XYZ file of C-alpha atoms in Angstrom:
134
model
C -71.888 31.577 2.886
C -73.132 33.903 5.639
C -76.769 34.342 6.104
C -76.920 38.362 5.408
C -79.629 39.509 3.482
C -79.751 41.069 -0.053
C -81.440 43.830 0.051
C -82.157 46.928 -2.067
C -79.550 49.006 0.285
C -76.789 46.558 -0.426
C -77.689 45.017 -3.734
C -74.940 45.596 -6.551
C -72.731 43.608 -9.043
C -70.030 43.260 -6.939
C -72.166 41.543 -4.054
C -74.105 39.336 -6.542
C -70.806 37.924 -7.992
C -69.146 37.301 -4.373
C -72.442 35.112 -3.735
C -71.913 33.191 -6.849
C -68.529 32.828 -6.298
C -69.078 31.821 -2.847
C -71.518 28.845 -4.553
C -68.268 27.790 -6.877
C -70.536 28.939 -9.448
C -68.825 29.909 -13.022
C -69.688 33.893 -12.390
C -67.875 36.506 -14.912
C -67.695 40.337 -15.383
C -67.871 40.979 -18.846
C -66.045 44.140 -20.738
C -69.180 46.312 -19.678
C -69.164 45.351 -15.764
C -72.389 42.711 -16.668
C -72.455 39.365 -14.659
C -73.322 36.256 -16.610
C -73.140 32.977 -14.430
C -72.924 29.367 -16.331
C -74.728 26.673 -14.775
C -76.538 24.681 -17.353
C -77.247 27.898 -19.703
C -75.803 31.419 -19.221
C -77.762 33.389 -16.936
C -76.964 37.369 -17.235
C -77.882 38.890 -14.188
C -78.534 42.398 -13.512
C -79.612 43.881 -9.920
C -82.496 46.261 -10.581
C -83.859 48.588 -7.630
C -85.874 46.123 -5.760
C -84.911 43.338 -7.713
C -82.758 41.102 -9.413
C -83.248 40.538 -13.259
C -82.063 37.116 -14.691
C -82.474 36.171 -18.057
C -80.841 33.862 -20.457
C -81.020 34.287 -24.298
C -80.667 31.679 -27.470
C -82.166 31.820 -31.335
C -84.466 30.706 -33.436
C -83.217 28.759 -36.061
C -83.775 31.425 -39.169
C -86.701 29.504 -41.060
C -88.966 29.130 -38.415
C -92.395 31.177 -38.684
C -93.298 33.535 -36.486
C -96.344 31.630 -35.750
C -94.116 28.522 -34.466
C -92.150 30.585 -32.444
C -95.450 32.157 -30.926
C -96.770 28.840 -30.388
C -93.106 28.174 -28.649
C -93.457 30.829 -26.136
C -97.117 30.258 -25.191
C -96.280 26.730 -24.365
C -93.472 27.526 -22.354
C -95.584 30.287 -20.603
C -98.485 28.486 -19.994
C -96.223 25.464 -18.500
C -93.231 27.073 -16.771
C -94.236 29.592 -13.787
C -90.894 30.641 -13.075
C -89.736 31.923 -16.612
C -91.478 34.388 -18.743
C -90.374 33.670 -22.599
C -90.445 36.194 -25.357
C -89.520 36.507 -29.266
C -88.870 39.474 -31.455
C -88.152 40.005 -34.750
C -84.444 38.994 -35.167
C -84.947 35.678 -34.119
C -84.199 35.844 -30.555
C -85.788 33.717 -27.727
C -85.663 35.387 -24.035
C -86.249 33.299 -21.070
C -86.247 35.857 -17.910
C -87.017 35.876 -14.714
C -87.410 38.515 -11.473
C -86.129 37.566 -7.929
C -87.731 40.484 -5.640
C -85.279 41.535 -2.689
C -87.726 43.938 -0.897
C -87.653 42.789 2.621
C -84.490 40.314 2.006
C -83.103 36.800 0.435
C -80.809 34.638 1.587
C -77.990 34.248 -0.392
C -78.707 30.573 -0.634
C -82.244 31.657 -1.258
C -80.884 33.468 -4.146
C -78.661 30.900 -5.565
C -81.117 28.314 -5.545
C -83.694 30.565 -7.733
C -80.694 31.001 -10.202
C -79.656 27.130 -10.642
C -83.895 26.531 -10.883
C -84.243 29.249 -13.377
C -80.741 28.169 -15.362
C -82.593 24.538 -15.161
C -85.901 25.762 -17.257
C -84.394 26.619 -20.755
C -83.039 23.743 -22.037
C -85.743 21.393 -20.695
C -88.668 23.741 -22.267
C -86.374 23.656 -25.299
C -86.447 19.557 -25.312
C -90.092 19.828 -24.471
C -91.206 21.951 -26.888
C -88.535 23.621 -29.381
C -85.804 20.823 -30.619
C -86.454 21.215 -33.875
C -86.733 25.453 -33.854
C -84.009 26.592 -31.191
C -80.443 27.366 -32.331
């Protein structure tokens, strides 16, 4: 893996999949062009402008109150920096995270924030959601 930047000039799909491919990371284009890579959970990825969205989603098992799941997301907020989590209505959970490339990352840079951010959902899920989380 070369150490050329990412940057918002060269930032696109097509780069962001060689990188993960590069890694021997499971990275796939779906029907609509989207990335997902697997590693641990799947991670969609999406470059942005000046930065790289990466967000993973799962369910709430149907019976759970809204005030559990609330309680869920707080926790994981409150105790995982890296992650944001959010609910809505239907039942989803959304664990997401921003990698900035204003200025440059490393590819390696980059593929280490992905395996650390694929590495968050499950364990806040043991932590805090076994019982709620589909």
């Amino acid at each position: 893996m070369t150490e050329e930047l990412i940057t918002p000039e060269n930032l696109s799909t097509s780069l962001l999949k060689e990188v993960f491919d590069q890694a021997f990371m499971e990275a796939v284009l779906d029907n609509e062009g989207h990335l997902k890579v697997v590693d641990r959970v799947k991670a969609h990825i999406r470059p942005r402008e000046d930065r790289i969205y990466v967000f993973a989603v799962f369910g709430f098992k149907p019976e759970t109150p809204p005030a559990r799941r609330l309680e869920f997301v707080n926790r994981v907020n409150q105790e995982y920096i890296i992650v944001r989590a959010t609910s809505n209505d239907n039942h989803l959970l959304l664990f997401d995270h921003d990698i900035p490339v204003a200025g440059g990352i490393t590819k390696k840079a980059l593929v280490l924030r992905v395996k650390r951010f694929c590495s968050i959902p499950q364990a806040a899920i043991q932590e805090f959601g076994m019982d709620i989380v589909e």
